[in-house]
CSV table of C-alpha atoms and ligand atoms in Angstrom, one decimal:
chain,number,residue,atom,x,y,z
A,419,MET,CA,-35.2,8.3,15.4
A,420,SER,CA,-34.1,10.7,12.4
A,421,ASN,CA,-34.6,9.8,8.5
A,422,ASN,CA,-30.6,10.4,8.1
A,423,VAL,CA,-28.4,7.8,6.8
A,424,PHE,CA,-24.8,6.6,8.5
A,425,VAL,CA,-22.0,5.2,6.6
A,426,LEU,CA,-18.9,4.5,8.7
A,427,ALA,CA,-15.8,5.5,6.4
A,428,GLU,CA,-13.0,3.2,6.3
A,429,HIS,CA,-8.8,4.1,6.0
A,430,LEU,CA,-5.7,2.8,6.3
A,431,ASN,CA,-2.5,4.1,5.8
A,432,GLY,CA,-3.7,7.4,6.2
A,433,LYS,CA,-6.1,6.4,2.4
A,434,LEU,CA,-9.7,5.8,2.2
A,435,ALA,CA,-11.1,2.5,0.9
A,436,ASP,CA,-13.1,2.7,-1.9
A,437,ILE,CA,-15.8,0.3,0.2
A,438,THR,CA,-16.3,3.9,1.9
A,439,PHE,CA,-16.8,6.2,-0.9
A,440,GLU,CA,-19.5,3.4,-2.7
A,441,MET,CA,-21.0,3.5,0.2
A,442,ALA,CA,-21.5,7.3,0.6
A,443,GLY,CA,-22.7,7.4,-3.2
A,444,LYS,CA,-25.1,5.2,-2.4
A,445,ALA,CA,-26.7,6.5,1.0
A,446,LYS,CA,-26.7,10.2,-1.0
A,447,GLU,CA,-29.5,8.3,-2.9
A,448,LEU,CA,-31.1,6.7,0.2
A,449,ALA,CA,-31.2,9.5,2.5
A,450,ALA,CA,-33.1,11.5,-0.3
A,451,ALA,CA,-35.8,8.6,-0.8
A,452,PHE,CA,-36.5,8.8,3.1
A,453,GLY,CA,-35.8,12.7,3.4
A,454,GLY,CA,-32.6,12.7,5.5
A,455,GLN,CA,-29.2,13.0,4.9
A,456,ALA,CA,-26.1,10.9,4.3
A,457,ILE,CA,-23.7,11.5,7.3
A,458,ALA,CA,-20.9,9.5,6.8
A,459,VAL,CA,-18.9,9.2,10.0
A,460,LEU,CA,-15.0,8.7,10.1
A,461,LEU,CA,-12.9,8.0,13.2
A,462,GLY,CA,-9.5,8.6,13.1
A,463,SER,CA,-6.7,10.6,15.4
A,464,ASP,CA,-5.4,13.7,13.5
A,465,ALA,CA,-7.2,12.3,10.3
A,466,LYS,CA,-9.5,16.0,9.5
A,467,ALA,CA,-8.1,15.9,5.6
A,468,LEU,CA,-10.0,12.6,5.2
A,469,ALA,CA,-12.5,13.5,6.6
A,470,GLU,CA,-12.7,16.7,4.0
A,471,SER,CA,-12.7,14.2,1.3
A,472,VAL,CA,-15.6,11.9,1.4
A,473,GLY,CA,-18.4,12.8,-1.0
A,474,ALA,CA,-21.3,12.5,1.4
A,475,ASP,CA,-24.1,15.7,2.0
A,476,SER,CA,-21.8,16.3,5.6
A,477,VAL,CA,-18.8,14.2,7.3
A,478,SER,CA,-18.9,13.7,11.4
A,479,TYR,CA,-15.6,13.4,12.2
A,480,VAL,CA,-14.6,11.7,15.9
A,481,ASP,CA,-11.3,12.9,16.4
A,482,ASP,CA,-9.6,10.8,19.2
A,483,PRO,CA,-6.1,9.2,20.1
A,484,ALA,CA,-7.6,5.8,20.5
A,485,LEU,CA,-8.6,5.7,17.5
A,486,ALA,CA,-5.2,6.4,15.4
A,487,GLU,CA,-5.8,2.7,14.2
A,488,PHE,CA,-9.1,0.6,13.4
A,489,ASN,CA,-9.3,-0.9,17.3
A,490,PRO,CA,-12.8,-2.8,17.3
A,491,GLU,CA,-13.7,-2.1,20.9
A,492,ALA,CA,-13.1,1.6,20.5
A,493,TYR,CA,-15.2,1.6,17.0
A,494,SER,CA,-17.4,-0.8,18.7
A,495,ARG,CA,-18.2,1.6,21.7
A,496,VAL,CA,-18.1,4.8,19.5
A,497,LEU,CA,-20.6,3.6,16.9
A,498,ALA,CA,-22.7,2.2,19.2
A,499,ALA,CA,-23.1,5.8,21.7
A,500,LEU,CA,-23.7,8.0,18.3
A,501,ILE,CA,-26.2,5.5,16.9
A,502,LYS,CA,-27.9,5.8,20.0
A,503,GLU,CA,-27.8,9.2,20.5
A,504,ARG,CA,-28.2,10.1,17.1
A,505,GLY,CA,-30.6,7.6,15.8
A,506,PRO,CA,-30.1,7.4,12.1
A,507,ARG,CA,-32.7,5.4,10.3
A,508,LEU,CA,-29.9,3.7,8.4
A,509,VAL,CA,-25.9,2.3,9.0
A,510,MET,CA,-24.0,1.8,6.5
A,511,MET,CA,-20.8,0.0,6.7
A,512,GLY,CA,-18.8,-2.7,4.3
A,513,ASN,CA,-18.7,-5.9,4.3
A,514,THR,CA,-15.2,-6.1,5.1
A,515,SER,CA,-12.8,-7.5,7.9
A,516,VAL,CA,-13.6,-3.9,9.8
A,517,GLY,CA,-17.6,-4.3,8.9
A,518,MET,CA,-17.4,-7.8,9.5
A,519,ASP,CA,-15.3,-7.3,13.1
A,520,LEU,CA,-18.0,-4.6,14.4
A,521,GLY,CA,-21.7,-5.4,12.6
A,522,ALA,CA,-23.2,-8.7,14.8
A,523,GLY,CA,-21.7,-6.8,17.8
A,524,LEU,CA,-23.1,-3.4,17.0
A,525,SER,CA,-26.4,-5.1,16.1
A,526,VAL,CA,-26.7,-6.2,19.8
A,527,ALA,CA,-25.5,-3.0,21.2
A,528,THR,CA,-27.6,-1.2,19.6
A,529,GLY,CA,-31.1,-3.3,19.7
A,530,LEU,CA,-30.9,-2.8,15.7
A,531,PRO,CA,-31.0,-5.3,13.1
A,532,LEU,CA,-28.1,-6.3,10.5
A,533,ILE,CA,-28.0,-7.5,7.1
A,534,ALA,CA,-24.8,-8.2,6.0
A,535,TYR,CA,-23.8,-9.3,2.5
A,536,VAL,CA,-25.9,-6.6,1.2
A,537,ASN,CA,-25.7,-5.6,-2.6
A,538,GLY,CA,-28.5,-4.2,-3.4
A,539,LEU,CA,-30.3,-1.4,-1.1
A,540,ALA,CA,-33.9,0.7,-2.8
A,541,VAL,CA,-36.5,2.4,-0.8
A,542,ASP,CA,-40.5,1.3,-1.7
A,543,GLY,CA,-43.1,3.2,-0.2
A,544,GLY,CA,-40.6,4.5,2.6
A,545,ALA,CA,-39.3,0.6,3.5
A,546,LEU,CA,-36.1,0.0,3.3
A,547,VAL,CA,-35.2,-3.4,1.1
A,548,ALA,CA,-32.0,-4.9,0.7
A,549,THR,CA,-30.5,-7.7,-1.5
A,550,SER,CA,-28.0,-10.3,0.1
A,551,GLN,CA,-25.9,-12.5,-1.1
A,552,ILE,CA,-26.4,-16.2,0.6
A,553,TYR,CA,-24.8,-18.9,0.7
A,554,GLY,CA,-21.6,-17.8,-0.7
A,555,GLY,CA,-23.7,-16.1,-3.3
A,556,LYS,CA,-25.7,-18.6,-5.3
A,557,ILE,CA,-28.9,-17.1,-3.6
A,558,GLN,CA,-29.7,-13.4,-3.8
A,559,ALA,CA,-32.2,-13.1,-0.8
A,560,GLU,CA,-34.7,-10.0,-0.2
A,561,ALA,CA,-34.9,-8.5,3.5
A,562,VAL,CA,-37.0,-6.2,4.6
A,563,PRO,CA,-35.8,-4.6,8.4
A,564,ASP,CA,-37.9,-5.7,11.2
A,565,GLY,CA,-38.7,-2.5,12.5
A,566,GLU,CA,-37.8,1.4,10.7
A,567,ALA,CA,-33.8,1.8,11.8
A,568,CYS,CA,-31.1,-1.1,10.9
A,569,LEU,CA,-27.6,-1.6,10.4
A,570,VAL,CA,-25.9,-3.1,7.1
A,571,SER,CA,-22.9,-4.6,5.8
A,572,CYS,CA,-22.3,-4.0,1.8
A,573,LEU,CA,-20.4,-5.8,-0.5
A,574,ALA,CA,-17.2,-4.5,-2.1
A,575,GLY,CA,-17.7,-3.7,-6.0
A,576,ALA,CA,-21.9,-3.6,-4.9
A,577,PHE,CA,-22.3,0.2,-6.0
A,578,PRO,CA,-19.8,2.8,-8.2
A,579,ALA,CA,-17.6,4.6,-6.2
A,580,ASP,CA,-17.6,8.3,-8.2
A,581,ALA,CA,-20.7,8.8,-6.9
A,582,GLY,CA,-19.0,9.3,-3.6
A,583,ARG,CA,-15.8,11.0,-4.2
A,584,GLY,CA,-16.4,14.9,-3.9
A,585,ALA,CA,-15.8,16.9,0.0
A,586,ALA,CA,-18.6,17.4,2.3
A,587,PRO,CA,-18.8,20.0,5.8
A,588,VAL,CA,-17.0,18.3,8.1
A,589,GLU,CA,-17.6,18.6,12.5
A,590,GLN,CA,-15.4,17.8,13.9
A,591,ILE,CA,-16.4,15.9,17.3
A,592,ALA,CA,-14.3,14.5,20.4
A,593,SER,CA,-15.5,10.8,21.1
A,594,PRO,CA,-18.7,10.5,22.9
A,595,VAL,CA,-17.1,7.5,25.4
A,596,PRO,CA,-13.8,7.5,27.3
A,597,LEU,CA,-11.8,5.4,25.7
A,598,GLY,CA,-9.0,5.0,27.9
A,599,ASP,CA,-9.8,1.8,29.4
A,600,LEU,CA,-9.4,0.0,26.4
A,601,LYS,CA,-9.2,-4.1,26.9
A,602,VAL,CA,-8.7,-4.1,23.4
A,603,LYS,CA,-4.8,-2.7,22.1
A,604,PHE,CA,-3.6,-1.8,18.6
A,605,VAL,CA,-0.3,-3.8,18.5
A,606,LYS,CA,1.2,-3.3,14.6
A,607,LEU,CA,-0.2,-3.5,11.2
A,608,ILE,CA,1.7,-6.7,9.6
A,609,GLN,CA,1.5,-5.7,5.8
A,610,PRO,CA,1.6,-8.7,3.1
A,611,GLU,CA,4.7,-9.6,2.0
A,612,GLY,CA,6.0,-7.0,-0.6
A,613,GLY,CA,7.6,-8.0,-3.6
A,614,ASP,CA,5.0,-9.1,-6.3
A,615,VAL,CA,2.4,-7.2,-8.4
A,616,ASP,CA,-0.3,-4.8,-6.9
A,617,ILE,CA,-3.0,-6.8,-8.7
A,618,THR,CA,-5.7,-4.6,-7.2
A,619,GLN,CA,-4.3,-1.3,-8.7
A,620,GLN,CA,-4.2,-2.7,-12.5
A,621,ALA,CA,-5.6,-1.3,-15.4
A,622,ILE,CA,-6.0,-4.4,-17.2
A,623,LEU,CA,-5.6,-8.0,-15.6
A,624,VAL,CA,-5.4,-11.6,-17.9
A,625,SER,CA,-6.6,-13.9,-14.8
A,626,ILE,CA,-6.3,-17.4,-15.8
A,627,GLY,CA,-8.0,-20.6,-14.0
A,628,ARG,CA,-8.6,-24.4,-13.4
A,629,GLY,CA,-8.9,-24.6,-17.9
A,630,ILE,CA,-5.2,-23.5,-18.1
A,631,GLY,CA,-4.6,-26.9,-17.3
A,632,GLY,CA,-1.4,-27.1,-16.1
A,633,GLN,CA,1.9,-25.0,-14.4
A,634,GLU,CA,4.2,-25.6,-17.8
A,635,ASN,CA,0.9,-23.2,-19.7
A,636,ILE,CA,0.7,-20.1,-17.0
A,637,GLU,CA,3.0,-18.4,-19.4
A,638,LEU,CA,1.5,-17.9,-21.9
A,639,ALA,CA,-0.8,-15.8,-19.8
A,640,GLN,CA,2.3,-14.4,-18.6
A,641,GLU,CA,3.2,-13.6,-22.5
A,642,LEU,CA,-0.5,-12.3,-23.0
A,643,ALA,CA,0.2,-9.5,-19.9
A,644,GLU,CA,3.5,-8.7,-21.5
A,645,ALA,CA,2.3,-8.3,-24.8
A,646,LEU,CA,-1.3,-5.7,-22.9
A,647,GLY,CA,0.8,-4.3,-20.5
A,648,ALA,CA,-1.5,-6.2,-17.5
A,649,ALA,CA,-0.3,-8.6,-15.3
A,650,VAL,CA,-1.7,-12.4,-14.4
A,651,SER,CA,-4.0,-13.0,-11.8
A,652,ALA,CA,-6.1,-16.6,-10.9
A,653,SER,CA,-8.6,-17.9,-9.8
A,654,ARG,CA,-8.1,-19.8,-5.9
A,655,PRO,CA,-7.6,-23.6,-7.7
A,656,ILE,CA,-4.1,-21.8,-9.6
A,657,THR,CA,-2.2,-20.2,-6.4
A,658,ASP,CA,-3.8,-23.8,-4.3
A,659,ALA,CA,-1.8,-25.8,-6.4
A,660,GLY,CA,1.1,-23.5,-5.7
A,661,TRP,CA,1.3,-22.4,-9.8
A,662,LEU,CA,1.2,-18.8,-9.1
A,663,PRO,CA,1.5,-16.9,-5.5
A,664,LYS,CA,-1.4,-16.2,-3.1
A,665,THR,CA,-1.6,-12.4,-3.6
A,666,ARG,CA,-2.7,-13.3,-7.0
A,667,GLN,CA,-6.2,-14.9,-6.3
A,668,VAL,CA,-9.0,-12.8,-6.5
A,669,GLY,CA,-11.9,-13.6,-5.2
A,670,LYS,CA,-13.6,-13.8,-1.4
A,671,SER,CA,-10.8,-15.5,0.4
A,672,GLY,CA,-8.2,-13.2,-2.2
A,673,LEU,CA,-8.6,-9.7,-3.3
A,674,THR,CA,-11.2,-8.0,-5.1
A,675,VAL,CA,-10.2,-5.9,-8.3
A,676,LYS,CA,-11.4,-3.3,-10.7
A,677,PRO,CA,-9.4,-3.1,-13.0
A,678,LYS,CA,-11.1,-1.1,-16.2
A,679,VAL,CA,-11.0,-5.0,-18.3
A,680,TYR,CA,-10.6,-8.3,-16.8
A,681,LEU,CA,-10.0,-11.1,-19.2
A,682,ALA,CA,-11.5,-14.4,-17.7
A,683,PHE,CA,-9.3,-17.5,-19.0
A,684,GLY,CA,-10.8,-20.9,-18.3
A,685,ILE,CA,-12.3,-19.4,-14.9
A,686,SER,CA,-16.1,-21.2,-14.6
A,687,GLY,CA,-17.4,-17.9,-12.4
A,688,ALA,CA,-17.9,-19.5,-9.1
A,689,PRO,CA,-19.6,-17.1,-6.9
A,690,GLU,CA,-16.3,-16.7,-4.4
A,691,HIS,CA,-14.4,-15.7,-7.5
A,692,LEU,CA,-17.4,-13.6,-8.7
A,693,GLU,CA,-17.6,-11.5,-5.8
A,694,GLY,CA,-13.8,-10.1,-6.0
A,695,MET,CA,-14.4,-9.4,-9.6
A,696,ARG,CA,-17.7,-8.1,-11.0
A,697,GLY,CA,-16.8,-4.7,-10.4
A,698,ALA,CA,-14.6,-4.8,-13.1
A,699,GLU,CA,-15.7,-2.0,-16.3
A,700,THR,CA,-15.5,-4.8,-19.2
A,701,ILE,CA,-15.2,-8.4,-18.1
A,702,ILE,CA,-14.5,-10.4,-20.7
A,703,ALA,CA,-14.6,-14.4,-20.6
A,704,VAL,CA,-13.1,-17.1,-22.5
A,705,ASN,CA,-14.5,-21.0,-21.4
A,706,THR,CA,-14.9,-24.2,-24.0
A,707,ASP,CA,-18.2,-24.3,-21.6
A,708,PRO,CA,-20.8,-22.2,-23.5
A,709,LYS,CA,-23.1,-22.7,-20.0
A,710,ALA,CA,-20.7,-21.5,-17.7
A,711,PRO,CA,-21.4,-19.0,-15.3
A,712,ILE,CA,-19.0,-16.7,-15.8
A,713,PHE,CA,-20.9,-15.6,-19.2
A,714,ASP,CA,-23.7,-14.5,-17.0
A,715,VAL,CA,-21.5,-11.2,-15.6
A,716,ALA,CA,-19.3,-11.5,-18.5
A,717,HIS,CA,-20.0,-8.2,-21.2
A,718,TYR,CA,-17.8,-9.9,-24.2
A,719,GLY,CA,-17.1,-13.8,-24.4
A,720,ALA,CA,-16.0,-16.6,-27.1
A,721,THR,CA,-16.6,-20.6,-26.6
A,722,CYS,CA,-13.2,-21.8,-27.3
A,723,ASP,CA,-9.8,-23.4,-25.9
A,724,ILE,CA,-8.0,-20.8,-24.2
A,725,LEU,CA,-4.8,-23.1,-24.8
A,726,ASP,CA,-5.2,-22.2,-29.0
A,727,LEU,CA,-6.9,-18.4,-28.2
A,728,LEU,CA,-3.4,-16.9,-25.9
A,729,PRO,CA,-0.8,-17.4,-28.5
A,730,ALA,CA,-2.5,-16.3,-31.3
A,731,LEU,CA,-3.8,-13.4,-29.1
A,732,SER,CA,-0.4,-12.7,-27.4
A,733,GLU,CA,1.1,-12.2,-31.7
A,734,LYS,CA,-1.9,-10.6,-32.4
A,735,VAL,CA,-1.5,-7.8,-30.2
A,736,LYS,CA,2.9,-7.8,-30.3
A,737,GLY,CA,1.7,-7.0,-33.9
B,758,FAD,C1,-15.1,-20.5,1.4
B,758,FAD,C2,-14.3,-20.5,0.3
B,758,FAD,C3,-13.9,-19.2,-0.7
B,758,FAD,C4,-13.4,-19.3,-1.7
B,758,FAD,N1,-12.1,-18.8,-2.2
B,758,FAD,C5,-12.2,-17.9,-3.7
B,758,FAD,C6,-11.5,-17.1,-3.9
B,758,FAD,O1,-10.9,-16.4,-3.5
B,758,FAD,N2,-11.0,-17.6,-5.2
B,758,FAD,C7,-11.3,-18.5,-6.4
B,758,FAD,O2,-11.6,-18.0,-7.6
B,758,FAD,N3,-12.3,-19.3,-6.1
B,758,FAD,C8,-12.6,-19.7,-4.8
B,758,FAD,N4,-13.4,-20.2,-3.9
B,758,FAD,C9,-13.0,-21.5,-5.1
B,758,FAD,C10,-14.4,-21.9,-5.9
B,758,FAD,O3,-15.4,-22.4,-5.1
B,758,FAD,C11,-14.2,-22.2,-7.2
B,758,FAD,O4,-14.1,-24.2,-6.7
B,758,FAD,C12,-13.1,-21.8,-7.9
B,758,FAD,O5,-13.1,-20.4,-8.2
B,758,FAD,C13,-13.4,-22.8,-9.2
B,758,FAD,O6,-12.1,-21.7,-10.4
B,758,FAD,P1,-11.9,-22.4,-11.8
B,758,FAD,O7,-12.9,-21.4,-12.2
B,758,FAD,O8,-10.4,-21.9,-11.9
B,758,FAD,O9,-12.0,-23.5,-11.7
B,758,FAD,P2,-13.1,-24.5,-12.3
B,758,FAD,O10,-14.5,-24.3,-11.9
B,758,FAD,O11,-12.6,-26.4,-11.8
B,758,FAD,O12,-13.1,-23.7,-13.7
B,758,FAD,C14,-13.1,-24.5,-14.7
B,758,FAD,C15,-13.2,-23.7,-15.6
B,758,FAD,O13,-12.3,-23.8,-17.3
B,758,FAD,C16,-13.1,-23.6,-18.0
B,758,FAD,N5,-12.1,-24.7,-19.4
B,758,FAD,C17,-11.3,-26.3,-19.4
B,758,FAD,N6,-10.7,-25.9,-20.1
B,758,FAD,C18,-10.1,-25.2,-20.9
B,758,FAD,C19,-9.8,-24.8,-21.6
B,758,FAD,N7,-9.2,-25.1,-22.3
B,758,FAD,N8,-10.3,-23.5,-23.0
B,758,FAD,C20,-11.3,-22.6,-22.0
B,758,FAD,N9,-11.8,-22.9,-20.7
B,758,FAD,C21,-11.3,-24.3,-20.2
B,758,FAD,C22,-14.1,-25.4,-17.7
B,758,FAD,O14,-15.1,-24.8,-18.7
B,758,FAD,C23,-14.7,-24.3,-16.7
B,758,FAD,O15,-15.7,-23.9,-16.9
B,758,FAD,C24,-13.4,-20.8,-2.4
B,758,FAD,C25,-14.4,-21.3,-2.1
B,758,FAD,C26,-14.7,-21.8,-1.0
B,758,FAD,C27,-15.7,-22.6,-0.6
């Protein structure tokens, strides 16, 4: 076994996902503590330029036409072979649809333990300590893997992305295993319906929860968003009620957002909601309940009625 840390680079439509940078930055810190290297593993086809933009210590780029799109069978085979051949101390994947597709199977294929829902990683006395969110984020559990090596799947937004941006030397290799007989075939990528605002790309989000009271009050949030040059997002009850489209939902079963400013109006701060927005740079919460859990993650907070505050704030911003 080596002291290296592998990071599975995630990419879609020719773009690296932020989780790649988040894990690469953390991997460098952990690898330094183990006395090894942080190695990003990028599986793809004709994707060397992508491999060159991951800020790990180095990048192993496996190039094969069968890896042009994400294919869980192909990814599992290649990763299992690389892990067995190179023996990293730690393998980091996203706790994303990709990582969740791969994690358990890779654990079986390699015989290494898997710790999922990880939002903290540290090295203590030479041993890895992973913090894992369990019961939908209600409990933080610390786990020390059995044996020296393990797999972890990391929650989006758990680590800062900037430390993992940059460039690193790329080693291009052919697939270590044949991929000509795959039983799982990529057919086509179905993109979500377009036409609505992409809340993951907004600098400011005016986010509303059940505290908004009724569909007729949504326009109060829209007015403020317009005045601020922001977009309106929401907690799940709002999209479940059909008051806003599903594309506006933040959280576990919605989207993960990282705006510069996240205004949480009448949102209690359930773990499933926090999972999608705790990576925002500045969180400002307004809630009538001073004990609402949203205040545990908010940088600024106010306890007042949003139905009074929203129109007043819009007036103020409009000047
Ligand atoms: C598997 C699963 C997945 C889920 N996925 C998601 C998800 O992706 N996103 C998500 O958001 N939730 C998700 N949930 C639901 C989640 O558990 C919560 O039920 C939800 O986030 C609560 O939404 P809320 O904060 O708007 O409503 P509530 O919890 O009802 O909170 C409303 C808040 O508004 C405050 N309030 C009321 N009136 C006012 C007022 N006039 N002015 C100011 N404040 C006021 C109240 O004090 C309260 O804190 C999921 C749940 C499960 C089980």
